[in-house]
Short mmCIF file of C-alpha atoms in Angstrom, two decimals:
data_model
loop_
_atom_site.label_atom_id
_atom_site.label_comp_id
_atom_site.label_asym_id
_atom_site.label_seq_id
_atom_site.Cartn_x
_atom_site.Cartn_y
_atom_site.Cartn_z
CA UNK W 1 0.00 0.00 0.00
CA UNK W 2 2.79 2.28 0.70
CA UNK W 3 4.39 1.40 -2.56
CA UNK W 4 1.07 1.90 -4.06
CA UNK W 5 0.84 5.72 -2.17
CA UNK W 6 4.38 6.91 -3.40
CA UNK W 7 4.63 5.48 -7.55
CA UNK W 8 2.17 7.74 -8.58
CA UNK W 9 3.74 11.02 -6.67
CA UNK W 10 6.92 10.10 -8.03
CA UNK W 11 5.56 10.51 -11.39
CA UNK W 12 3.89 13.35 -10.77
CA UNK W 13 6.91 14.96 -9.56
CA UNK W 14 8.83 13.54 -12.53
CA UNK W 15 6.24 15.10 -14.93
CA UNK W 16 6.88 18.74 -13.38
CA UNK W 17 10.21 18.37 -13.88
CA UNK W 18 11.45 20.62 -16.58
CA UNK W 19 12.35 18.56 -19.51
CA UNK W 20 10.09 15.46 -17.65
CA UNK W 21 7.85 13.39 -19.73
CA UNK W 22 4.65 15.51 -21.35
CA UNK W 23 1.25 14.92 -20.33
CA UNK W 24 -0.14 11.49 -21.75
CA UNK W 25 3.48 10.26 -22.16
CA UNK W 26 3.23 6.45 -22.25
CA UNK W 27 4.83 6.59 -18.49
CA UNK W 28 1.81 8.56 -17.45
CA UNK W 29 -0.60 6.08 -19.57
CA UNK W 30 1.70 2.89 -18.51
CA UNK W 31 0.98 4.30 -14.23
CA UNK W 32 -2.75 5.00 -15.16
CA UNK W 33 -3.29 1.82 -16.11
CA UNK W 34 -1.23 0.06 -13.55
CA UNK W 35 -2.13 1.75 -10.73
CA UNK W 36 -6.01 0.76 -10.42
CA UNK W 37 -5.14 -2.92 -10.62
CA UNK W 38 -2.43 -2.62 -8.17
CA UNK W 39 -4.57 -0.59 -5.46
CA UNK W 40 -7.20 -2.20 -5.01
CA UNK W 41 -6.41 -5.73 -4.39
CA UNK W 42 -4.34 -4.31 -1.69
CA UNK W 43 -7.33 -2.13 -0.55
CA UNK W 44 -9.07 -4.98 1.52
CA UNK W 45 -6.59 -5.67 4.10
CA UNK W 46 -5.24 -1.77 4.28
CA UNK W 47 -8.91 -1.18 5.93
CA UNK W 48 -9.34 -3.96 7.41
CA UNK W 49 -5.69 -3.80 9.43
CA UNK W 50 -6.63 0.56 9.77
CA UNK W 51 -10.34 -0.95 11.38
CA UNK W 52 -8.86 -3.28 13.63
CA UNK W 53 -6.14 -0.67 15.07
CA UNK W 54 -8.97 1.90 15.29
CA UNK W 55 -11.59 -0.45 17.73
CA UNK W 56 -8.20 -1.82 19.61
CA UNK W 57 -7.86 2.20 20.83
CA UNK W 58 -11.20 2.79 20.78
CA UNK W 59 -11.71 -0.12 23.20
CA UNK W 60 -8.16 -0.87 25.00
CA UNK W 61 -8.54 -2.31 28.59
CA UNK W 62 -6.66 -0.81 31.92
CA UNK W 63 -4.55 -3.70 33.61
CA UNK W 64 -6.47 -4.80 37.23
CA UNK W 65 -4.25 -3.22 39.08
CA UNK W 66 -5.37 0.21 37.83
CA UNK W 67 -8.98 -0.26 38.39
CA UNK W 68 -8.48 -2.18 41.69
CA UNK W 69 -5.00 -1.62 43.71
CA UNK W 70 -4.17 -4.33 46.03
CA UNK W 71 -2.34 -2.87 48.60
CA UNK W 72 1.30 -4.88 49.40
CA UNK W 73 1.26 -7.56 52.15
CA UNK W 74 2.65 -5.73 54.97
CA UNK W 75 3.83 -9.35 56.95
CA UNK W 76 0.46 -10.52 57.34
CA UNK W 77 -0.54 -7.40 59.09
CA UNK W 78 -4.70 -6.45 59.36
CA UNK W 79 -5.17 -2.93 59.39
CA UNK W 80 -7.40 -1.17 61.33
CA UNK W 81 -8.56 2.12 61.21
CA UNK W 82 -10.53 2.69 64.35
CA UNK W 83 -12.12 0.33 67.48
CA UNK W 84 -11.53 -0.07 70.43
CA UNK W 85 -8.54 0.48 72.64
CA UNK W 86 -6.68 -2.47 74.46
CA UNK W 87 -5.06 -1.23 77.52
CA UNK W 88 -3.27 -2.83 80.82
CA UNK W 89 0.02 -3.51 82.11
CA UNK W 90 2.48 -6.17 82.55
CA UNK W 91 4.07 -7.63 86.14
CA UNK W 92 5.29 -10.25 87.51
CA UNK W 93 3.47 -12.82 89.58
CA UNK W 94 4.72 -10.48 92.54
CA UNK W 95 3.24 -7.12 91.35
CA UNK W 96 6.54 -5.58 90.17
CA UNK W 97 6.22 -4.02 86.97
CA UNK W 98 8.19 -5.44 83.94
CA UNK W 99 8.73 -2.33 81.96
CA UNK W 100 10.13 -2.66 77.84
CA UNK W 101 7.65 -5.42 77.21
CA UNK W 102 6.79 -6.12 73.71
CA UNK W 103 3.23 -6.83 73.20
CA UNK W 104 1.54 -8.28 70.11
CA UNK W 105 -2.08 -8.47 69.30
CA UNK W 106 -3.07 -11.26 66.62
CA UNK W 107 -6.55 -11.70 65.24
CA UNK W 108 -8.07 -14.90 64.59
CA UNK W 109 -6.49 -14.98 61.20
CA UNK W 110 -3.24 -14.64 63.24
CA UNK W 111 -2.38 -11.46 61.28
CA UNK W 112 -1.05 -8.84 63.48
CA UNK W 113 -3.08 -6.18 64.01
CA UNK W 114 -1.87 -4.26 66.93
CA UNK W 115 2.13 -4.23 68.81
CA UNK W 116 3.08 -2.15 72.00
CA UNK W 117 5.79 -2.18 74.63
CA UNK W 118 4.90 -1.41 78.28
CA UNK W 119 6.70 1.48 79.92
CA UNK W 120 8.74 1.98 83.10
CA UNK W 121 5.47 1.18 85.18
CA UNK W 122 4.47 -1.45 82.92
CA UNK W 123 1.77 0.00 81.51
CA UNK W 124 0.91 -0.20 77.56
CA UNK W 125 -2.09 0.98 75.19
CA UNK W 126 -2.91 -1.11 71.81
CA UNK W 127 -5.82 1.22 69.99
CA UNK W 128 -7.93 -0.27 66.94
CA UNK W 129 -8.75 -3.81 67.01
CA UNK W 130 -12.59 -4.20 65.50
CA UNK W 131 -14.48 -6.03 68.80
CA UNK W 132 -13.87 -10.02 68.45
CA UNK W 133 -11.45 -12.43 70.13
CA UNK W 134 -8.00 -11.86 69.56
CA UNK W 135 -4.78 -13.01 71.47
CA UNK W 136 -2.34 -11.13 72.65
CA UNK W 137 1.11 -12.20 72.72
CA UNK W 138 3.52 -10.65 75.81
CA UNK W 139 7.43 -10.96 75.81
CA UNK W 140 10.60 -9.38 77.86
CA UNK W 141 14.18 -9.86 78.54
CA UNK W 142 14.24 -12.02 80.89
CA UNK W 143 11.10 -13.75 81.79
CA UNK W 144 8.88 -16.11 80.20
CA UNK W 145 6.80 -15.38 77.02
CA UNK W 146 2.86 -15.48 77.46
CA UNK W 147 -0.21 -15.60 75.63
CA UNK W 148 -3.40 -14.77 76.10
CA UNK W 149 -6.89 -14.17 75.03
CA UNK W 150 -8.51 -10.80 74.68
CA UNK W 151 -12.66 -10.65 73.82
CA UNK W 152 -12.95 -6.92 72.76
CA UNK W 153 -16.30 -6.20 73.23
CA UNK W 154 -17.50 -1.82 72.61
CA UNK W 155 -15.96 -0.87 75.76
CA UNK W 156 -12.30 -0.29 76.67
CA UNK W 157 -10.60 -3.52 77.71
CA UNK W 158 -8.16 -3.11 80.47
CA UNK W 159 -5.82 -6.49 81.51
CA UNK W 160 -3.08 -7.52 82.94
CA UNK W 161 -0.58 -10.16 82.13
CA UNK W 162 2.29 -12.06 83.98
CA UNK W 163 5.21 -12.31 83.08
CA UNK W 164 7.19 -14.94 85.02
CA UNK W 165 11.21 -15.74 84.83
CA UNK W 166 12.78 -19.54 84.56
CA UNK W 167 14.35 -18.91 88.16
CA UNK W 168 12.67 -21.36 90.88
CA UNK W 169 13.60 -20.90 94.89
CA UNK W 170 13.03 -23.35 97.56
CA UNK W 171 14.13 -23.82 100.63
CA UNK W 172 12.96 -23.86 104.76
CA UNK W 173 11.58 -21.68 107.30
CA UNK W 174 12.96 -23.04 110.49
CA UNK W 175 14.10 -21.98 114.24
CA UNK W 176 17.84 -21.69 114.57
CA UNK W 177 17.19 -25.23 116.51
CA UNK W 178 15.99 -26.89 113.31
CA UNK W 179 12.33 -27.31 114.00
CA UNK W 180 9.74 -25.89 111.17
CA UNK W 181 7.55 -22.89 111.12
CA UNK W 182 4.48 -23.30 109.46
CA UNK W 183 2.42 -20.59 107.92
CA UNK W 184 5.30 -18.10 107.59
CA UNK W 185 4.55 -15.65 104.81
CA UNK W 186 8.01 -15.88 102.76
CA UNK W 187 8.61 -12.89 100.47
CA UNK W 188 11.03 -11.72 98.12
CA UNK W 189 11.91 -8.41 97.28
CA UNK W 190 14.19 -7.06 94.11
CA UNK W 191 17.25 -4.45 94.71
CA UNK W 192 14.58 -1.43 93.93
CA UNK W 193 12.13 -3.03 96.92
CA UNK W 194 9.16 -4.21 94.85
CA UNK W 195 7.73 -8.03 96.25
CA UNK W 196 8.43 -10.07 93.05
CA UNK W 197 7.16 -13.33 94.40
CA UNK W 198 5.50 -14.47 97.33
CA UNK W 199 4.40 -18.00 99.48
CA UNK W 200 3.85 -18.99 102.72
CA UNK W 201 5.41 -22.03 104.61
CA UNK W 202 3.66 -26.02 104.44
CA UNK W 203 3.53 -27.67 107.33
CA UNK W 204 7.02 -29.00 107.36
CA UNK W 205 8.20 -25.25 106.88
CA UNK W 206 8.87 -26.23 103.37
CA UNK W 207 8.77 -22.90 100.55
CA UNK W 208 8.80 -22.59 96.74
CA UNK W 209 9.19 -19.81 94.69
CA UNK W 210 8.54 -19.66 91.24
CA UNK W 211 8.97 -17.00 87.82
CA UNK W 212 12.00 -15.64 89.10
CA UNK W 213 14.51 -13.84 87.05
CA UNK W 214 17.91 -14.40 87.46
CA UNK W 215 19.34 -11.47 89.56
CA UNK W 216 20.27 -10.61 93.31
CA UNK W 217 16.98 -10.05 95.82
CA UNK W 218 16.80 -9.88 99.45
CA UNK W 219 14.63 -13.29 100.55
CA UNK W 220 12.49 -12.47 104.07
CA UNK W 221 9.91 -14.25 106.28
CA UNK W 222 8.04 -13.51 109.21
CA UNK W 223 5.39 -15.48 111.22
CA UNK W 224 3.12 -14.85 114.25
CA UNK W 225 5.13 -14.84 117.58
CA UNK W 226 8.48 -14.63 115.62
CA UNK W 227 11.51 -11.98 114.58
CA UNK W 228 11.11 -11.41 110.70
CA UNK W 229 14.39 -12.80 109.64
CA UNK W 230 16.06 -11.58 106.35
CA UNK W 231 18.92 -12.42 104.03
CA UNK W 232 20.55 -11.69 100.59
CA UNK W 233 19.92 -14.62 97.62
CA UNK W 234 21.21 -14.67 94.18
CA UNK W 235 18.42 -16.14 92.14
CA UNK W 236 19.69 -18.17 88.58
CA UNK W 237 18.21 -19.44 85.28
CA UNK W 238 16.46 -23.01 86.81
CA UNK W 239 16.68 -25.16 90.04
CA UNK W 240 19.39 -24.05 92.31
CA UNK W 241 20.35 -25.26 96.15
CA UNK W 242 17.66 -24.76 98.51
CA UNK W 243 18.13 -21.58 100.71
CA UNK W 244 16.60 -22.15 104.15
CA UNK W 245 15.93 -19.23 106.58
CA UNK W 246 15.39 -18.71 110.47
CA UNK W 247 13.23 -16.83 112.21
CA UNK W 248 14.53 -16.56 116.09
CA UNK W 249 12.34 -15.76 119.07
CA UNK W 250 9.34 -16.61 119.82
CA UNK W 251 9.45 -15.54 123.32
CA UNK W 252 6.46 -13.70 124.92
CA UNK W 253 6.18 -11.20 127.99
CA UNK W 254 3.48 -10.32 130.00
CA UNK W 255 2.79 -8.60 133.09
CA UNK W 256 0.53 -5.88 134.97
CA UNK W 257 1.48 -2.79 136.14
CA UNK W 258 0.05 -2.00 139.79
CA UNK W 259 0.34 1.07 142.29
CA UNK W 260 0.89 0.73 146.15
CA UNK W 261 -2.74 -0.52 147.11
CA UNK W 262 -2.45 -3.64 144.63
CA UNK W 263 -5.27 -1.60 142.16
CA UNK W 264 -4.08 -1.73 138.15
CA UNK W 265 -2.32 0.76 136.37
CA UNK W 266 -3.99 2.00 133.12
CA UNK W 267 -2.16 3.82 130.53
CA UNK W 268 1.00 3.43 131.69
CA UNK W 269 4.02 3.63 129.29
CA UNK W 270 5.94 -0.23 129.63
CA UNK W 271 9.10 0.16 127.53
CA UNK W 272 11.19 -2.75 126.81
CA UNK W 273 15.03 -2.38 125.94
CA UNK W 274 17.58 -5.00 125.25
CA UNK W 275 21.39 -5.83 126.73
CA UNK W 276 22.30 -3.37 123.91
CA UNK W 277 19.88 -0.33 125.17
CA UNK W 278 18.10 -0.93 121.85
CA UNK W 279 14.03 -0.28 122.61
CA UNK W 280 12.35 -4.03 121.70
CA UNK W 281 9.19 -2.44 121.78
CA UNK W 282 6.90 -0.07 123.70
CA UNK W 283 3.14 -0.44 125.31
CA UNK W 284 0.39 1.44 127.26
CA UNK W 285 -1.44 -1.06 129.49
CA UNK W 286 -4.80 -1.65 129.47
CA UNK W 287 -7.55 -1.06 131.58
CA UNK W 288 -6.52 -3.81 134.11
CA UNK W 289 -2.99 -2.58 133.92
CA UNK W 290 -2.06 -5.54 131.72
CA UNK W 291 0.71 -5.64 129.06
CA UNK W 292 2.06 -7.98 126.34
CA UNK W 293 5.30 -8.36 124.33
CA UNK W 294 5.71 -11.23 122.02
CA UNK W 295 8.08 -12.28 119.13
CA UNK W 296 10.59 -11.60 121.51
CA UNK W 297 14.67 -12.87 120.43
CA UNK W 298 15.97 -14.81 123.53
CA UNK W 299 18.37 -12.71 125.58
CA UNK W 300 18.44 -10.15 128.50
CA UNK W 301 15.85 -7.42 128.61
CA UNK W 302 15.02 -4.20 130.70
CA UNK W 303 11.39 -3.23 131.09
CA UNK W 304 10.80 0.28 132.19
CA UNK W 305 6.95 1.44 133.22
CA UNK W 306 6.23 5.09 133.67
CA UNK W 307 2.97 6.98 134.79
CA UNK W 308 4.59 7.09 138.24
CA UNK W 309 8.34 7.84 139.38
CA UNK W 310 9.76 5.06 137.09
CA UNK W 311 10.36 1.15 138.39
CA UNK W 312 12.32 -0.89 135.71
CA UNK W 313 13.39 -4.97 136.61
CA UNK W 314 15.83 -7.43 134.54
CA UNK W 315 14.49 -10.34 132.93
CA UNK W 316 16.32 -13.35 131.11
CA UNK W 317 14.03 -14.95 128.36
CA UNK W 318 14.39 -18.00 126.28
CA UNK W 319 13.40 -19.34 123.33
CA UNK W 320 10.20 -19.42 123.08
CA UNK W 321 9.25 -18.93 126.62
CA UNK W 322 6.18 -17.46 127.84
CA UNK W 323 7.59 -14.96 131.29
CA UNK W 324 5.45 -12.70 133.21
CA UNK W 325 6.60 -9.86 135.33
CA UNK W 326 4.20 -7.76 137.55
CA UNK W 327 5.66 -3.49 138.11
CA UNK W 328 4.33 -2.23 140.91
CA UNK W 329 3.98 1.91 140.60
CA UNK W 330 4.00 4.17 143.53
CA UNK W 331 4.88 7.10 144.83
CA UNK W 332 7.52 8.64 147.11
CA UNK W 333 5.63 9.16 150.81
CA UNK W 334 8.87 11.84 151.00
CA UNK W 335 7.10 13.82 147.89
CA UNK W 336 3.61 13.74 148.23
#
């Protein structure tokens, strides 16, 4: 078709020329008769092949992508634009706060759709999980990783999850003499003071301690009619030796205070001071003039009662032992 297009302006041209070919030369004739049988067989599939170019702009399609974007896969992530807020804080089965904790929230797809870490007090916020069950995944240096699951319902949700170390302490609570003590409430503290874990004694004075994270804590008990005794663990990854711990006295005081004619004493002030001068404790009496020390550490004591000129005595106590000791208050015939 091209070739078809250009033969005749060539001769045209060529018949302009000065000195070209006349007017009804034969090469004029010879093109005028060549040219209609050459055209228009070609002329069929010129405008057929100019047709089909003509619909395939008229009608070309955009790819998918163009008419519907897919947005990339963001690692399985769900987004959410707005719900409700997930809030709490993280501890330790003793109450101390774990702060840097990384929290995850997973939908029931298991696509992540929500991650926090908890601050210095432990506390985190997740905002815009839909409402529906989801489970939220805690983790820290440290301690144990936990999941759990979360129903977000219209409403705020507020939790709080434990986070527990591989450390484990057991151990004794015992009288320097060997025998148990029951029911002491054993408690473990970390180098700031927050209780990280807590028990009390079994029967055979037998502890356990569990969730611990491997560090340095002071380890202290105390039980009724006892001294609170205290002392300095280092806790490790797993089992490790058991770490036994005494609590000493035991020993309990009691006594009246009385004036000249035998009647009681109330509100009188009954100090009691050790060998060292160190106050053991102080007491107003009662109505009846009665008083009361217990948990007392064997050794010597003083007790002082005042109200009237002041009458102190010397006492020895034992393990253990139940004493009393009767004051008797008066006053000075010489002053009165």
């Amino acid at each position: 078709a091209r070739a078809a297009l250009v033969l005749p302006a060539a001769a045209l041209l060529v018949s302009d020329l000065p000195g070209g070919p006349a007017a009804g030369s034969p090469v004029i004739l010879a093109w005028d008769t060549v040219l209609p049988g050459f055209l228009l067989p070609l002329a069929p599939p010129v405008v057929m092949a100019s047709l089909g170019l003509l619909l395939a702009a008229l009608f070309k399609e955009s790819p998918v992508s163009d008419l519907t974007p897919v947005p990339p896969a963001r690692n399985g992530e769900a987004d959410y634009s707005s719900g409700v807020a997930v809030c709490g804080a993280v501890r330790t089965p003793g109450g101390a706060a774990v702060p840097r904790a990384v929290l995850t929230l997973v939908d029931a797809a298991g696509r992540q759709c929500g991650r926090a870490a908890s601050g210095d007090d432990g506390r985190f916020a997740l905002s815009g999980p839909a409402p529906g069950g989801y489970m939220l995944i805690a983790s820290a240096t440290g301690h144990r990783p936990r999941a759990v699951g979360v129903t977000v319902r219209e409403a705020t949700a507020e939790l709080e999850v434990l986070l527990g170390g591989p450390g484990r302490l057991r151990g004794r609570v015992r009288t320097p003499e060997g025998d148990p003590v029951p029911d002491a409430v054993v408690t473990m503290t970390d180098p700031q003071g927050d209780v990280v874990a807590t028990a009390r004694s079994a029967a055979d004075g037998g502890y356990r301690l569990e969730g611990l994270v491997a560090g340095d804590y002071t380890l202290a008990a105390g039980a009724p009619g006892r001294r609170p005794g205290a002392l300095p663990v280092t806790v490790v990854n797993g089992d490790q030796p058991p770490q036994d711990i005494e609590l000493t006295g035991g020993a309990v005081l009691r006594g009246a205070v009385r004036n000249d004619a035998g009647r009681p004493v109330a509100d009188a002030r009954v100090t009691l001071t050790d060998n060292h001068g160190e106050v053991a404790g102080t007491v107003l009496t009662c109505e009846k003039g009665q008083f009361a020390f217990t948990a007392l550490a064997p050794g010597e004591y003083t007790v002082v009662a005042a109200g009237y000129p002041p009458v102190a005595t010397g006492l020895q106590l034992s393990g253990g032992e139940h004493s009393e000791r009767d004051l008797r208050l008066g006053h000075d015939s010489a002053t009165t």
